[in-house]
Short mmCIF file of C-alpha atoms in Angstrom, two decimals:
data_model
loop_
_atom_site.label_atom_id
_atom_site.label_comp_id
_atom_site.label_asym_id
_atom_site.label_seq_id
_atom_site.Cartn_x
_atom_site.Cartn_y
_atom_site.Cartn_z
CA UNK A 234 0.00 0.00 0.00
CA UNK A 235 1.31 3.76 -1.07
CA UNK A 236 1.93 6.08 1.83
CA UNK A 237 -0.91 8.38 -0.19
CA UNK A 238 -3.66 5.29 0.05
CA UNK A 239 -2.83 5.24 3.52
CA UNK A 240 -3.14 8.87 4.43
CA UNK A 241 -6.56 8.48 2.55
CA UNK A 242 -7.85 6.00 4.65
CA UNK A 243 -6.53 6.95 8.09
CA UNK A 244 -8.23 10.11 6.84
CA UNK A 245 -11.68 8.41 6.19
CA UNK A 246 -11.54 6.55 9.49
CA UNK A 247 -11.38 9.69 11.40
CA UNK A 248 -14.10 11.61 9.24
CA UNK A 249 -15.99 7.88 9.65
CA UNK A 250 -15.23 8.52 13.62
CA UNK A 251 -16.61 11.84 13.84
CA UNK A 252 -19.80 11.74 11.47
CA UNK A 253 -20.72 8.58 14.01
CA UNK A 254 -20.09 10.42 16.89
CA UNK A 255 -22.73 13.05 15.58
CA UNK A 256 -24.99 10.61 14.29
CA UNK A 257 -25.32 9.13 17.98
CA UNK A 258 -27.28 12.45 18.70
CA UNK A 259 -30.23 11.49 16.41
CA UNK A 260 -30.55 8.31 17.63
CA UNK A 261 -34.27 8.55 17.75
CA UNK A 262 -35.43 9.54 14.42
CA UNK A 263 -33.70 6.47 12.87
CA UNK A 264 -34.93 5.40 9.53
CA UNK A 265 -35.79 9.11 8.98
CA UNK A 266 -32.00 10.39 9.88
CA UNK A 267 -30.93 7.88 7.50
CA UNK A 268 -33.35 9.61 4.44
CA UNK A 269 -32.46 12.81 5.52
CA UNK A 270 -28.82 12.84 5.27
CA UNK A 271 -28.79 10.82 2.30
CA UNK A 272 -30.43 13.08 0.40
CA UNK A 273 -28.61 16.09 2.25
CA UNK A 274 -25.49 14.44 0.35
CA UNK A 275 -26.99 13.77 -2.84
CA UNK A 276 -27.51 17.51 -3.14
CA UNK A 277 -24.10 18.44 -1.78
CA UNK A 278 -21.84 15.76 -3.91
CA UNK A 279 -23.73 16.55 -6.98
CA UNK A 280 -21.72 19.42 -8.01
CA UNK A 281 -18.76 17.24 -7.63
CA UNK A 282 -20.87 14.64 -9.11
CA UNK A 283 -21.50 16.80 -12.62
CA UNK A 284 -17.91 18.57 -12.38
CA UNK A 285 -16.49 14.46 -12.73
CA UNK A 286 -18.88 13.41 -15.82
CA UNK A 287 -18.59 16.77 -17.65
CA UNK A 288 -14.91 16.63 -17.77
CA UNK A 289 -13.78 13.36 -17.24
CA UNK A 290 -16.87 11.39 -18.94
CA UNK A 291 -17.72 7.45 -17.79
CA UNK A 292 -18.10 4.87 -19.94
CA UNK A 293 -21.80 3.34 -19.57
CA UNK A 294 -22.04 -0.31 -20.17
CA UNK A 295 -23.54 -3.24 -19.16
CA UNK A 296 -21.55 -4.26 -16.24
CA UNK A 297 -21.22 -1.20 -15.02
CA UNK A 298 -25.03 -0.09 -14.89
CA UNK A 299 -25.39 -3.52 -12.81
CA UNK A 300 -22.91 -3.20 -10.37
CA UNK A 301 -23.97 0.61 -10.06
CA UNK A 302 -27.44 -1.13 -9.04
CA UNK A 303 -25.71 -3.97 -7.07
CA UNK A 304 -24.13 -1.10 -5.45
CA UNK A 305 -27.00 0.72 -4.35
CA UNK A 306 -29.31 -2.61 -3.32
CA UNK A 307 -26.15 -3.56 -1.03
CA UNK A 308 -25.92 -0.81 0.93
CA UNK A 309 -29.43 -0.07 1.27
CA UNK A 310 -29.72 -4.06 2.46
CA UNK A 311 -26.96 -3.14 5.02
CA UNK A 312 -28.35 -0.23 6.37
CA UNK A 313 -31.63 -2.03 7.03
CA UNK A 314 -30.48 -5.19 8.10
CA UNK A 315 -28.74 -2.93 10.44
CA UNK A 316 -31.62 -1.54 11.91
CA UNK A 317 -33.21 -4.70 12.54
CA UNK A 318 -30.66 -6.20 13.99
CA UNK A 319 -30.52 -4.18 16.23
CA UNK A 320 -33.92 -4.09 16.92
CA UNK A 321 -34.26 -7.69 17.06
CA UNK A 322 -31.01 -8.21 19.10
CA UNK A 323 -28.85 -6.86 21.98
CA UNK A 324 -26.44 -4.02 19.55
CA UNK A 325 -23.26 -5.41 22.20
CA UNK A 326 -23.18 -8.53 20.55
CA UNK A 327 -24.75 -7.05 16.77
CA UNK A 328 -22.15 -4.93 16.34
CA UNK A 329 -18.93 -6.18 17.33
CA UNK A 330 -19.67 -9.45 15.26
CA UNK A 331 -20.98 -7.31 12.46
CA UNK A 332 -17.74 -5.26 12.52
CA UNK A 333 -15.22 -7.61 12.89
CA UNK A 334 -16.66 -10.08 10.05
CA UNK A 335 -17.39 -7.67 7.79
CA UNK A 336 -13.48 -6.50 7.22
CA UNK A 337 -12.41 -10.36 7.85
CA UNK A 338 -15.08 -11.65 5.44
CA UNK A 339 -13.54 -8.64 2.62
CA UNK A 340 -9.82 -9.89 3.46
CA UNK A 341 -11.22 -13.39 2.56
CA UNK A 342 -13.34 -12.14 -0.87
CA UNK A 343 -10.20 -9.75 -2.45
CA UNK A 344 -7.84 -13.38 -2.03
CA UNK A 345 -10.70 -15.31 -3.59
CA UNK A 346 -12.24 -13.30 -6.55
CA UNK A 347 -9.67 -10.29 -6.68
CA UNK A 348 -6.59 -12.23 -6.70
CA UNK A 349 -4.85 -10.17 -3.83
CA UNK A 350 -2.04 -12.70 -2.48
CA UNK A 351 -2.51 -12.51 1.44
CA UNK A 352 1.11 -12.03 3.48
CA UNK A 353 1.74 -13.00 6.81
CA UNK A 354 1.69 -9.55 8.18
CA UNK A 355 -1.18 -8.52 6.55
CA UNK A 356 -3.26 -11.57 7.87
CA UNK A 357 -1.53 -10.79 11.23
CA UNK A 358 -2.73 -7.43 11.11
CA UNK A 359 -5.99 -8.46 9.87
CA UNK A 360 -6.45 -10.69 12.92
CA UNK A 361 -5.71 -7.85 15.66
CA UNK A 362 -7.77 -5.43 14.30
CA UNK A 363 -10.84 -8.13 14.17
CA UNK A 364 -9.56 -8.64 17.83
CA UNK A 365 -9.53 -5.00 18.98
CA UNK A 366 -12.64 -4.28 17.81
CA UNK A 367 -14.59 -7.26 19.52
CA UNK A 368 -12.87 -6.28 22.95
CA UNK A 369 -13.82 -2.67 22.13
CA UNK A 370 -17.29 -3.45 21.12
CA UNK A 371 -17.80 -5.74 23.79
CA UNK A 372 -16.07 -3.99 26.70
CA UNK A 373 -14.13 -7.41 27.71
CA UNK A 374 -17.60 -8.92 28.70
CA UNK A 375 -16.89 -12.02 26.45
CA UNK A 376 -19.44 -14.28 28.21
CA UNK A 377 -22.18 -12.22 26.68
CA UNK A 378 -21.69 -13.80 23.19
CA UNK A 379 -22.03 -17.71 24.90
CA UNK A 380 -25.82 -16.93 26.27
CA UNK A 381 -28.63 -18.11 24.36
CA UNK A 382 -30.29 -15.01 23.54
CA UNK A 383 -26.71 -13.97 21.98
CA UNK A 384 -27.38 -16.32 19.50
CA UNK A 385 -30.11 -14.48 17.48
CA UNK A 386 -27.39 -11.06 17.87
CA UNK A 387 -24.70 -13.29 16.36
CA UNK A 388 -26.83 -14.53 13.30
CA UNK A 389 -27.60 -11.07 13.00
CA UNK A 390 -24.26 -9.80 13.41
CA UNK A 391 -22.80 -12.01 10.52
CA UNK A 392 -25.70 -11.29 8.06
CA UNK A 393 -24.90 -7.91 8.16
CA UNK A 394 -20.88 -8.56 8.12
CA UNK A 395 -21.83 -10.50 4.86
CA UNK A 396 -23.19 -7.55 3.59
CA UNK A 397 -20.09 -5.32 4.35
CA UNK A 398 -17.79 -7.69 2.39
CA UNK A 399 -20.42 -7.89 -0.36
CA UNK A 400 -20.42 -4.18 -0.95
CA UNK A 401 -16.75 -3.80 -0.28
CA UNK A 402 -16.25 -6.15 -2.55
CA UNK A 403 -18.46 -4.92 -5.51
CA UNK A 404 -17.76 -1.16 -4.57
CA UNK A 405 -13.80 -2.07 -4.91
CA UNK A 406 -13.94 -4.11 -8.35
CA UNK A 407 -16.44 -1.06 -9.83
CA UNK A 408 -13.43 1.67 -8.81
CA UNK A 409 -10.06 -0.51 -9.74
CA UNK A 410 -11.33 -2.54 -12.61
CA UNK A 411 -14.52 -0.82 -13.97
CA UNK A 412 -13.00 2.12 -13.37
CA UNK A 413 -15.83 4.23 -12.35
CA UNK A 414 -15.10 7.76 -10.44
CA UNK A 415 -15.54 6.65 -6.34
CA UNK A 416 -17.76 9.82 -6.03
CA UNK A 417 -19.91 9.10 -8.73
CA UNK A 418 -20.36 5.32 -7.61
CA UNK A 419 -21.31 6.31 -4.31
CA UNK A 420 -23.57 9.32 -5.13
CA UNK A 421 -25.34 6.36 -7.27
CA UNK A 422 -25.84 4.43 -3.91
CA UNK A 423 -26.90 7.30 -2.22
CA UNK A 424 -29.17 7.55 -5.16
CA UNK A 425 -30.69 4.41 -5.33
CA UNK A 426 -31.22 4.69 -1.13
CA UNK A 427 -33.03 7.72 -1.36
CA UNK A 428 -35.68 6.40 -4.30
CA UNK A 429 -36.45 3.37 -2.77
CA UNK A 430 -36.95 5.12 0.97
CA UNK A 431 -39.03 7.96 -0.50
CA UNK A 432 -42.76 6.16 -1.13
CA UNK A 433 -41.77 5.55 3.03
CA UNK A 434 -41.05 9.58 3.77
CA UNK A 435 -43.95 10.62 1.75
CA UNK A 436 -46.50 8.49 3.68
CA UNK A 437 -45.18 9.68 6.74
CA UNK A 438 -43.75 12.88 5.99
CA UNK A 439 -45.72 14.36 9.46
CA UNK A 440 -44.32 12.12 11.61
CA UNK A 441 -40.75 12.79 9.76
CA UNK A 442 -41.10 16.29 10.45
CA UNK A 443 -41.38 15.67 14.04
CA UNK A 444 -38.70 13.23 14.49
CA UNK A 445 -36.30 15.65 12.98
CA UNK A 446 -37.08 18.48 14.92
CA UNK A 447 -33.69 19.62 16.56
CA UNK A 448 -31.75 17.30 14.24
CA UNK A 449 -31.50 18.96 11.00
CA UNK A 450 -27.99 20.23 11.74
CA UNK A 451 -26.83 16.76 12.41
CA UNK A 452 -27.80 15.39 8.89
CA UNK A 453 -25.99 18.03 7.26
CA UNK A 454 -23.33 17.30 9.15
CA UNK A 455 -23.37 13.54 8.29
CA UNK A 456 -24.79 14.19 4.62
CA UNK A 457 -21.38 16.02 4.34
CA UNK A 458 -18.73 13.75 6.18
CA UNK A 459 -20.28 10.26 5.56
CA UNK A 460 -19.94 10.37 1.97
CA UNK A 461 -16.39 11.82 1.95
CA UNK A 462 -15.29 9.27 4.04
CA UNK A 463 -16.17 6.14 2.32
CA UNK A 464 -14.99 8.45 -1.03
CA UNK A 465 -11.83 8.44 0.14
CA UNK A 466 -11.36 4.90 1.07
CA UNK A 467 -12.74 4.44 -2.58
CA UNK A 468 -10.24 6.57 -3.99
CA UNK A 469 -7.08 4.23 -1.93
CA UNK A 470 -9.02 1.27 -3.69
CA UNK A 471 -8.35 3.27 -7.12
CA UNK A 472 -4.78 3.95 -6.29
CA UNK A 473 -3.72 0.29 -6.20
CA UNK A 474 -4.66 -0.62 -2.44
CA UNK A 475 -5.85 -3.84 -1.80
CA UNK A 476 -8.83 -4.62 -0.40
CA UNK A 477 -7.94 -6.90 2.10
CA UNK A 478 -5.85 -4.53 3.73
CA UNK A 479 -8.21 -1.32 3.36
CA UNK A 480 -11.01 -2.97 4.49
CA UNK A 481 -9.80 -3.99 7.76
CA UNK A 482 -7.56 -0.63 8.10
CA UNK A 483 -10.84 1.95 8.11
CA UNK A 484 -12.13 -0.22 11.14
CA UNK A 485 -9.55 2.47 13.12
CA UNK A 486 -12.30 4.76 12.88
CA UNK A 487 -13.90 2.47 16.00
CA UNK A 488 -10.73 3.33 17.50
CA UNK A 489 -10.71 6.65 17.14
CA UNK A 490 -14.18 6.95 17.94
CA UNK A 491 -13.82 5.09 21.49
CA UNK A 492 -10.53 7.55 22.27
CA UNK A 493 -12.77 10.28 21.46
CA UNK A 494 -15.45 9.38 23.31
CA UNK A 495 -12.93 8.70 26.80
CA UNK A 496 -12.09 12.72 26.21
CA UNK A 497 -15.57 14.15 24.27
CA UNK A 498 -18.20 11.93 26.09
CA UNK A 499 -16.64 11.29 29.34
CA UNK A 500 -17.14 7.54 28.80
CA UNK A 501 -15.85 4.78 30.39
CA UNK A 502 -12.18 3.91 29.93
CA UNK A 503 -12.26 0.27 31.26
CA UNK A 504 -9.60 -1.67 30.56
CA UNK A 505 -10.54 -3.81 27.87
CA UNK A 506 -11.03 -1.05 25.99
CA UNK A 507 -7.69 0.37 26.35
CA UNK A 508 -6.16 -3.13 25.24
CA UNK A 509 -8.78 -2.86 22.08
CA UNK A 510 -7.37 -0.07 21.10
CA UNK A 511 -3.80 -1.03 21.74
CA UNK A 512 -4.40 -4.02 19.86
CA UNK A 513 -5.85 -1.99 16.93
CA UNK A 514 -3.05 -0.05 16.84
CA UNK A 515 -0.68 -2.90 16.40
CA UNK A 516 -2.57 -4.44 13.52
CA UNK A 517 -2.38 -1.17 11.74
CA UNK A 518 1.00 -0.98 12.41
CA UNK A 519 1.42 -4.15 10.61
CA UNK A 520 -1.24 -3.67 7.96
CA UNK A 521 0.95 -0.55 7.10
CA UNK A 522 3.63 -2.09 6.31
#
């Protein structure tokens, strides 16, 4: 990996830190946050968006018109598989297993269909950052995950890590090989997200307003940093990085965002968390070089 790919996506993980950290403040409007934002960044990146086909052009085919489509079903799948599970499921066992497969699952789809050759480091690395989070996620409470109601959190948890490396996946062969501009794929997603959620906001555009009220400011905020940040881990993809070290390397952001939130939110700095991060840090020390 370049030292410019990995600027990029340190970079994204801390935008990806802080646009999380903001989204935690609309917590309550869910789904409708979600609609907002996207379509706050829809009408921000376009600009960009026209700037990239005016000049630079993109070649419309076939395959690319499907995996723009693949593109935008996967995400949008994600993002509400996401919601359920953690409606349907306690989120300290959702999201740690959802996290840590997703980049593992990646790793193990770039050596399969991209034909990335995996190194001993790089699995190494792979491995601690898959560790850090779960002992971040989890807070060292490790006996959660054996309980039988964890069981429905972990079925959850890898559905929606299958997602991640599905999208990854798809995302990363439409930038390297299809070539298409990382802005323009993902203002596509955001496209696709925002048609198929709008028969939803019309219906209940009253209750939308409500849920919103006070939170306007935060989708703007996330409309403009979300996008930005997964466009720049894009844009490493398009450089030559490979996947199976990218994806695992933006999971930082969780470690960024629990430092943060020791210092911003005045949460809890137990120990397991401090060796989560620790651990982090060593796997991107090795995934770096």
């Amino acid at each position: 990996m370049t030292l410019e790919a990995f600027l990029l996506v340190v970079s994204a993980a801390a935008l990806h830190a802080t646009w999380n950290l903001v989204s935690k403040k609309a917590t309550g409007a869910a789904g409708d946050f979600v609609f907002t934002y996207r379509l706050f960044s829809m009408v921000l990146y376009a600009p960009w968006v026209a700037y990239v086909l005016w000049f630079d052009g993109m070649q419309w085919d076939a395959t690319v018109v499907l995996f723009v489509i693949l593109a935008s079903v996967l995400h949008l799948a994600y993002s509400l598989c996401l919601q359920r599970g953690y409606q349907a499921a306690d989120l300290s066992v959702v999201y740690p297993i959802a996290r840590g497969t997703g980049p593992l699952l990646s790793s193990l789809g770039a050596f399969i269909l991209l034909g990335e050759s995996p190194s001993g480091t790089g699995v190494l690395g792979i491995v601690c950052v898959v560790v850090g989070i779960v002992l971040i996620a989890s807070g060292g409470q490790l006996r959660r995950f054996t309980t039988p109601a964890a069981k429905q959190g972990i079925r959850w948890g890898l559905f929606i890590g299958f997602f991640i490396a599905n999208y990854t996946i798809v995302d990363a062969y439409s930038v390297k090989v299809l070539l298409v501009a990382p802005v323009v794929l993902d203002w596509l997603s955001a496209l696709g997200s925002v048609l198929l959620m709008t028969p939803r906001a019309i219906i209940r555009r009253k209750a939308m307003m409500v849920q919103m009220r006070g939170k306007w400011r935060y989708a703007f905020i996330v409309g403009t940093l979300s996008p930005l940040a997964y466009i720049l881990v894009l844009y490493a993809y398009q450089m030559g990085g490979n996947v199976s070290l990218i994806a695992p390397l933006r999971e930082m952001s969780m470690m960024i965002g629990t430092i943060a939130g020791f210092f911003i939110l005045k949460e809890k700095a137990s120990p397991a968390r401090i060796l989560g991060c620790a651990v982090i840090i060593a796997g991107v020390i090795l995934l770096a070089t």
